[in-house]
Amino acid sequence: MTAQTHQFMCLSDNFGLLIHDPVTGKTAAVDVPEAAPVLAAAKEKGWTISHILVTHHHADHVQGIAEVKQATGARVVANGADAHRIPLVDEKVAPGGKATFGSLAADIIDTPGHTVGHINYHFPTDRILASGDTLFSLGCGRLFEGTPGGMWEALKVLRALPDDTRVFCGHEYTASNAKFAVTADPDNAALKARAEEVAKLREAGLPTLPTTIGREKATNPFLRADDAAIAATLGMAGRPAAEVFAELRERKNKA
Ligand code: ZN
Ligand code: FE
């Protein structure tokens, strides 16, 4: 049997995500932006949270951990390198290793950039990627601690995952990302179509996530920094992809 997912909103624009293993009944919450909606979502599904998989230490991803742990006894799984700044870590994982709960196993992918200790959880059998604040739909996380080069390398690893991988990210930022994306890649028909779809979804109050790796490869300028058309649009024809990526991120910061 395959993993079941449940995505819901927390705070103003954070996503909560539950991943449920129907074989063993175990359930992981990916980050806890706030406890109440995470506990309510689990109750609504009839699931009991057994694990909390943390992507990174920012408050809007960890501030509900203590309350959910107290309510459920969940085990907190996080990057060992960041355990000093993530609350109540029970299980330290490392990039290249795995996080397991019930019959499900996630590969831990190193995704420095937004923060240096940021990790992604990839469930290859179920084609699920929990990308935190690394990969967004039509965007990527702001570089608070890492370098553009490190983030670009991480995004290339994510880009190489199977096209039908469903991407669950930390925030509903797609509409604002779309506005910038069309300026960076104005002749991309797939991007234009996605931007229109996003506008309709948001008008209807619906989420734009999850997305897929295949769709992001076709539309997300931050996964396309090695595309000649984007380099040309930025006036950077022939420049290395990492430099084009850095410029994209810089321009998005100012947009
Ligand atoms: Zn963050
Ligand atoms: Fe965040």
PDB file of N, CA and C in Angstrom, residues 122-182:
ATOM      1  N   HIS A 122      12.872  12.755   0.745  1.00  0.00           N
ATOM      2  CA  HIS A 122      12.402  12.192  -0.525  1.00  0.00           C
ATOM      3  C   HIS A 122      12.001  10.739  -0.322  1.00  0.00           C
ATOM      4  N   PHE A 123      10.743  10.445  -0.610  1.00  0.00           N
ATOM      5  CA  PHE A 123      10.214   9.072  -0.511  1.00  0.00           C
ATOM      6  C   PHE A 123      10.166   8.513  -1.924  1.00  0.00           C
ATOM      7  N   PRO A 124      11.220   7.787  -2.335  1.00  0.00           N
ATOM      8  CA  PRO A 124      11.315   7.392  -3.743  1.00  0.00           C
ATOM      9  C   PRO A 124      10.210   6.434  -4.177  1.00  0.00           C
ATOM     10  N   THR A 125       9.793   5.529  -3.279  1.00  0.00           N
ATOM     11  CA  THR A 125       8.762   4.563  -3.656  1.00  0.00           C
ATOM     12  C   THR A 125       7.432   5.256  -3.900  1.00  0.00           C
ATOM     13  N   ASP A 126       7.133   6.247  -3.089  1.00  0.00           N
ATOM     14  CA  ASP A 126       5.851   6.940  -3.195  1.00  0.00           C
ATOM     15  C   ASP A 126       5.927   8.220  -4.004  1.00  0.00           C
ATOM     16  N   ARG A 127       7.124   8.510  -4.520  1.00  0.00           N
ATOM     17  CA  ARG A 127       7.284   9.707  -5.361  1.00  0.00           C
ATOM     18  C   ARG A 127       6.796  10.972  -4.640  1.00  0.00           C
ATOM     19  N   ILE A 128       7.298  11.139  -3.403  1.00  0.00           N
ATOM     20  CA  ILE A 128       6.946  12.322  -2.617  1.00  0.00           C
ATOM     21  C   ILE A 128       8.232  13.042  -2.247  1.00  0.00           C
ATOM     22  N   LEU A 129       8.251  14.361  -2.441  1.00  0.00           N
ATOM     23  CA  LEU A 129       9.361  15.181  -1.954  1.00  0.00           C
ATOM     24  C   LEU A 129       8.797  16.232  -1.013  1.00  0.00           C
ATOM     25  N   ALA A 130       9.308  16.267   0.224  1.00  0.00           N
ATOM     26  CA  ALA A 130       8.987  17.344   1.152  1.00  0.00           C
ATOM     27  C   ALA A 130      10.154  18.318   1.078  1.00  0.00           C
ATOM     28  N   SER A 131       9.914  19.471   0.439  1.00  0.00           N
ATOM     29  CA  SER A 131      11.041  20.344   0.074  1.00  0.00           C
ATOM     30  C   SER A 131      11.220  21.537   1.005  1.00  0.00           C
ATOM     31  N   GLY A 132      10.360  21.677   2.018  1.00  0.00           N
ATOM     32  CA  GLY A 132      10.542  22.778   2.975  1.00  0.00           C
ATOM     33  C   GLY A 132      10.619  24.119   2.267  1.00  0.00           C
ATOM     34  N   ASP A 133      11.640  24.894   2.621  1.00  0.00           N
ATOM     35  CA  ASP A 133      11.818  26.211   1.995  1.00  0.00           C
ATOM     36  C   ASP A 133      12.961  26.192   0.982  1.00  0.00           C
ATOM     37  N   THR A 134      13.182  25.028   0.340  1.00  0.00           N
ATOM     38  CA  THR A 134      14.196  24.960  -0.720  1.00  0.00           C
ATOM     39  C   THR A 134      13.548  25.203  -2.077  1.00  0.00           C
ATOM     40  N   LEU A 135      12.706  24.273  -2.488  1.00  0.00           N
ATOM     41  CA  LEU A 135      12.027  24.408  -3.779  1.00  0.00           C
ATOM     42  C   LEU A 135      10.577  24.784  -3.542  1.00  0.00           C
ATOM     43  N   PHE A 136      10.157  25.921  -4.120  1.00  0.00           N
ATOM     44  CA  PHE A 136       8.750  26.302  -4.127  1.00  0.00           C
ATOM     45  C   PHE A 136       8.221  26.127  -5.538  1.00  0.00           C
ATOM     46  N   SER A 137       6.915  26.214  -5.714  1.00  0.00           N
ATOM     47  CA  SER A 137       6.406  26.209  -7.073  1.00  0.00           C
ATOM     48  C   SER A 137       6.726  27.555  -7.705  1.00  0.00           C
ATOM     49  N   LEU A 138       7.408  27.533  -8.822  1.00  0.00           N
ATOM     50  CA  LEU A 138       7.861  28.705  -9.590  1.00  0.00           C
ATOM     51  C   LEU A 138       8.883  29.555  -8.829  1.00  0.00           C
ATOM     52  N   GLY A 139       9.444  29.014  -7.757  1.00  0.00           N
ATOM     53  CA  GLY A 139      10.427  29.791  -7.012  1.00  0.00           C
ATOM     54  C   GLY A 139      11.330  28.902  -6.186  1.00  0.00           C
ATOM     55  N   CYS A 140      12.136  29.560  -5.350  1.00  0.00           N
ATOM     56  CA  CYS A 140      12.972  28.821  -4.404  1.00  0.00           C
ATOM     57  C   CYS A 140      13.141  29.684  -3.166  1.00  0.00           C
ATOM     58  N   GLY A 141      13.658  29.104  -2.107  1.00  0.00           N
ATOM     59  CA  GLY A 141      13.798  29.824  -0.852  1.00  0.00           C
ATOM     60  C   GLY A 141      14.820  30.950  -0.950  1.00  0.00           C
ATOM     61  N   ARG A 142      14.617  31.950  -0.128  1.00  0.00           N
ATOM     62  CA  ARG A 142      15.566  33.046  -0.017  1.00  0.00           C
ATOM     63  C   ARG A 142      16.863  32.516   0.606  1.00  0.00           C
ATOM     64  N   LEU A 143      17.991  33.081   0.220  1.00  0.00           N
ATOM     65  CA  LEU A 143      19.285  32.598   0.725  1.00  0.00           C
ATOM     66  C   LEU A 143      19.647  33.343   2.000  1.00  0.00           C
ATOM     67  N   PHE A 144      19.250  32.791   3.140  1.00  0.00           N
ATOM     68  CA  PHE A 144      19.577  33.437   4.412  1.00  0.00           C
ATOM     69  C   PHE A 144      20.990  33.098   4.867  1.00  0.00           C
ATOM     70  N   GLU A 145      21.413  31.862   4.658  1.00  0.00           N
ATOM     71  CA  GLU A 145      22.710  31.425   5.186  1.00  0.00           C
ATOM     72  C   GLU A 145      23.634  30.849   4.118  1.00  0.00           C
ATOM     73  N   GLY A 146      23.073  30.186   3.133  1.00  0.00           N
ATOM     74  CA  GLY A 146      23.900  29.486   2.150  1.00  0.00           C
ATOM     75  C   GLY A 146      24.340  30.391   1.018  1.00  0.00           C
ATOM     76  N   THR A 147      25.031  29.786   0.077  1.00  0.00           N
ATOM     77  CA  THR A 147      25.511  30.510  -1.096  1.00  0.00           C
ATOM     78  C   THR A 147      24.628  30.178  -2.300  1.00  0.00           C
ATOM     79  N   PRO A 148      24.592  31.077  -3.293  1.00  0.00           N
ATOM     80  CA  PRO A 148      23.827  30.755  -4.510  1.00  0.00           C
ATOM     81  C   PRO A 148      24.321  29.459  -5.150  1.00  0.00           C
ATOM     82  N   GLY A 149      25.635  29.245  -5.148  1.00  0.00           N
ATOM     83  CA  GLY A 149      26.186  28.034  -5.752  1.00  0.00           C
ATOM     84  C   GLY A 149      25.696  26.768  -5.068  1.00  0.00           C
ATOM     85  N   GLY A 150      25.650  26.809  -3.724  1.00  0.00           N
ATOM     86  CA  GLY A 150      25.172  25.656  -2.963  1.00  0.00           C
ATOM     87  C   GLY A 150      23.704  25.368  -3.236  1.00  0.00           C
ATOM     88  N   MET A 151      22.915  26.431  -3.297  1.00  0.00           N
ATOM     89  CA  MET A 151      21.479  26.263  -3.570  1.00  0.00           C
ATOM     90  C   MET A 151      21.271  25.725  -4.981  1.00  0.00           C
ATOM     91  N   TRP A 152      22.017  26.237  -5.934  1.00  0.00           N
ATOM     92  CA  TRP A 152      21.878  25.779  -7.323  1.00  0.00           C
ATOM     93  C   TRP A 152      22.230  24.289  -7.426  1.00  0.00           C
ATOM     94  N   GLU A 153      23.293  23.872  -6.745  1.00  0.00           N
ATOM     95  CA  GLU A 153      23.656  22.450  -6.768  1.00  0.00           C
ATOM     96  C   GLU A 153      22.540  21.597  -6.148  1.00  0.00           C
ATOM     97  N   ALA A 154      21.965  22.078  -5.051  1.00  0.00           N
ATOM     98  CA  ALA A 154      20.872  21.344  -4.397  1.00  0.00           C
ATOM     99  C   ALA A 154      19.663  21.250  -5.331  1.00  0.00           C
ATOM    100  N   LEU A 155      19.341  22.352  -5.991  1.00  0.00           N
ATOM    101  CA  LEU A 155      18.176  22.339  -6.892  1.00  0.00           C
ATOM    102  C   LEU A 155      18.407  21.401  -8.070  1.00  0.00           C
ATOM    103  N   LYS A 156      19.667  21.273  -8.502  1.00  0.00           N
ATOM    104  CA  LYS A 156      19.955  20.331  -9.596  1.00  0.00           C
ATOM    105  C   LYS A 156      19.722  18.885  -9.150  1.00  0.00           C
ATOM    106  N   VAL A 157      20.014  18.589  -7.889  1.00  0.00           N
ATOM    107  CA  VAL A 157      19.740  17.244  -7.355  1.00  0.00           C
ATOM    108  C   VAL A 157      18.219  16.999  -7.349  1.00  0.00           C
ATOM    109  N   LEU A 158      17.459  17.990  -6.904  1.00  0.00           N
ATOM    110  CA  LEU A 158      15.995  17.834  -6.873  1.00  0.00           C
ATOM    111  C   LEU A 158      15.444  17.707  -8.294  1.00  0.00           C
ATOM    112  N   ARG A 159      16.014  18.471  -9.204  1.00  0.00           N
ATOM    113  CA  ARG A 159      15.569  18.467 -10.595  1.00  0.00           C
ATOM    114  C   ARG A 159      15.748  17.096 -11.249  1.00  0.00           C
ATOM    115  N   ALA A 160      16.723  16.338 -10.740  1.00  0.00           N
ATOM    116  CA  ALA A 160      17.024  15.019 -11.320  1.00  0.00           C
ATOM    117  C   ALA A 160      16.093  13.915 -10.794  1.00  0.00           C
ATOM    118  N   LEU A 161      15.205  14.242  -9.855  1.00  0.00           N
ATOM    119  CA  LEU A 161      14.245  13.243  -9.364  1.00  0.00           C
ATOM    120  C   LEU A 161      13.217  12.970 -10.468  1.00  0.00           C
ATOM    121  N   PRO A 162      12.517  11.830 -10.378  1.00  0.00           N
ATOM    122  CA  PRO A 162      11.537  11.501 -11.430  1.00  0.00           C
ATOM    123  C   PRO A 162      10.496  12.606 -11.616  1.00  0.00           C
ATOM    124  N   ASP A 163      10.104  12.831 -12.876  1.00  0.00           N
ATOM    125  CA  ASP A 163       9.174  13.910 -13.210  1.00  0.00           C
ATOM    126  C   ASP A 163       7.854  13.818 -12.447  1.00  0.00           C
ATOM    127  N   ASP A 164       7.405  12.596 -12.140  1.00  0.00           N
ATOM    128  CA  ASP A 164       6.106  12.462 -11.485  1.00  0.00           C
ATOM    129  C   ASP A 164       6.205  12.549  -9.952  1.00  0.00           C
ATOM    130  N   THR A 165       7.358  12.936  -9.439  1.00  0.00           N
ATOM    131  CA  THR A 165       7.507  13.162  -7.996  1.00  0.00           C
ATOM    132  C   THR A 165       6.636  14.352  -7.584  1.00  0.00           C
ATOM    133  N   ARG A 166       5.784  14.128  -6.579  1.00  0.00           N
ATOM    134  CA  ARG A 166       4.950  15.229  -6.078  1.00  0.00           C
ATOM    135  C   ARG A 166       5.748  16.057  -5.082  1.00  0.00           C
ATOM    136  N   VAL A 167       5.752  17.360  -5.283  1.00  0.00           N
ATOM    137  CA  VAL A 167       6.547  18.254  -4.444  1.00  0.00           C
ATOM    138  C   VAL A 167       5.621  19.000  -3.483  1.00  0.00           C
ATOM    139  N   PHE A 168       5.848  18.779  -2.179  1.00  0.00           N
ATOM    140  CA  PHE A 168       5.128  19.493  -1.131  1.00  0.00           C
ATOM    141  C   PHE A 168       6.112  20.468  -0.510  1.00  0.00           C
ATOM    142  N   CYS A 169       5.835  21.745  -0.567  1.00  0.00           N
ATOM    143  CA  CYS A 169       6.803  22.701  -0.038  1.00  0.00           C
ATOM    144  C   CYS A 169       6.221  23.444   1.149  1.00  0.00           C
ATOM    145  N   GLY A 170       7.022  24.331   1.731  1.00  0.00           N
ATOM    146  CA  GLY A 170       6.678  24.941   3.001  1.00  0.00           C
ATOM    147  C   GLY A 170       5.694  26.097   2.940  1.00  0.00           C
ATOM    148  N   HIS A 171       5.554  26.713   1.765  1.00  0.00           N
ATOM    149  CA  HIS A 171       4.739  27.933   1.694  1.00  0.00           C
ATOM    150  C   HIS A 171       3.907  28.020   0.421  1.00  0.00           C
ATOM    151  N   GLU A 172       2.787  28.709   0.544  1.00  0.00           N
ATOM    152  CA  GLU A 172       1.969  29.055  -0.626  1.00  0.00           C
ATOM    153  C   GLU A 172       2.445  30.418  -1.145  1.00  0.00           C
ATOM    154  N   TYR A 173       3.517  30.370  -1.910  1.00  0.00           N
ATOM    155  CA  TYR A 173       4.114  31.594  -2.460  1.00  0.00           C
ATOM    156  C   TYR A 173       3.950  31.647  -3.979  1.00  0.00           C
ATOM    157  N   THR A 174       3.182  30.722  -4.552  1.00  0.00           N
ATOM    158  CA  THR A 174       3.233  30.532  -6.003  1.00  0.00           C
ATOM    159  C   THR A 174       2.780  31.762  -6.793  1.00  0.00           C
ATOM    160  N   ALA A 175       1.742  32.454  -6.308  1.00  0.00           N
ATOM    161  CA  ALA A 175       1.229  33.594  -7.083  1.00  0.00           C
ATOM    162  C   ALA A 175       2.284  34.696  -7.200  1.00  0.00           C
ATOM    163  N   SER A 176       2.952  35.008  -6.093  1.00  0.00           N
ATOM    164  CA  SER A 176       3.977  36.057  -6.180  1.00  0.00           C
ATOM    165  C   SER A 176       5.197  35.545  -6.956  1.00  0.00           C
ATOM    166  N   ASN A 177       5.511  34.263  -6.805  1.00  0.00           N
ATOM    167  CA  ASN A 177       6.598  33.692  -7.605  1.00  0.00           C
ATOM    168  C   ASN A 177       6.301  33.788  -9.097  1.00  0.00           C
ATOM    169  N   ALA A 178       5.019  33.565  -9.461  1.00  0.00           N
ATOM    170  CA  ALA A 178       4.637  33.580 -10.881  1.00  0.00           C
ATOM    171  C   ALA A 178       4.888  34.951 -11.496  1.00  0.00           C
ATOM    172  N   LYS A 179       4.598  36.002 -10.740  1.00  0.00           N
ATOM    173  CA  LYS A 179       4.786  37.371 -11.253  1.00  0.00           C
ATOM    174  C   LYS A 179       6.227  37.609 -11.641  1.00  0.00           C
ATOM    175  N   PHE A 180       7.143  37.140 -10.795  1.00  0.00           N
ATOM    176  CA  PHE A 180       8.559  37.306 -11.110  1.00  0.00           C
ATOM    177  C   PHE A 180       8.984  36.358 -12.231  1.00  0.00           C
ATOM    178  N   ALA A 181       8.508  35.111 -12.166  1.00  0.00           N
ATOM    179  CA  ALA A 181       8.956  34.087 -13.129  1.00  0.00           C
ATOM    180  C   ALA A 181       8.695  34.520 -14.570  1.00  0.00           C
ATOM    181  N   VAL A 182       7.530  35.122 -14.833  1.00  0.00           N
ATOM    182  CA  VAL A 182       7.212  35.506 -16.216  1.00  0.00           C
ATOM    183  C   VAL A 182       8.118  36.636 -16.717  1.00  0.00           C
TER     184      VAL A 182
END
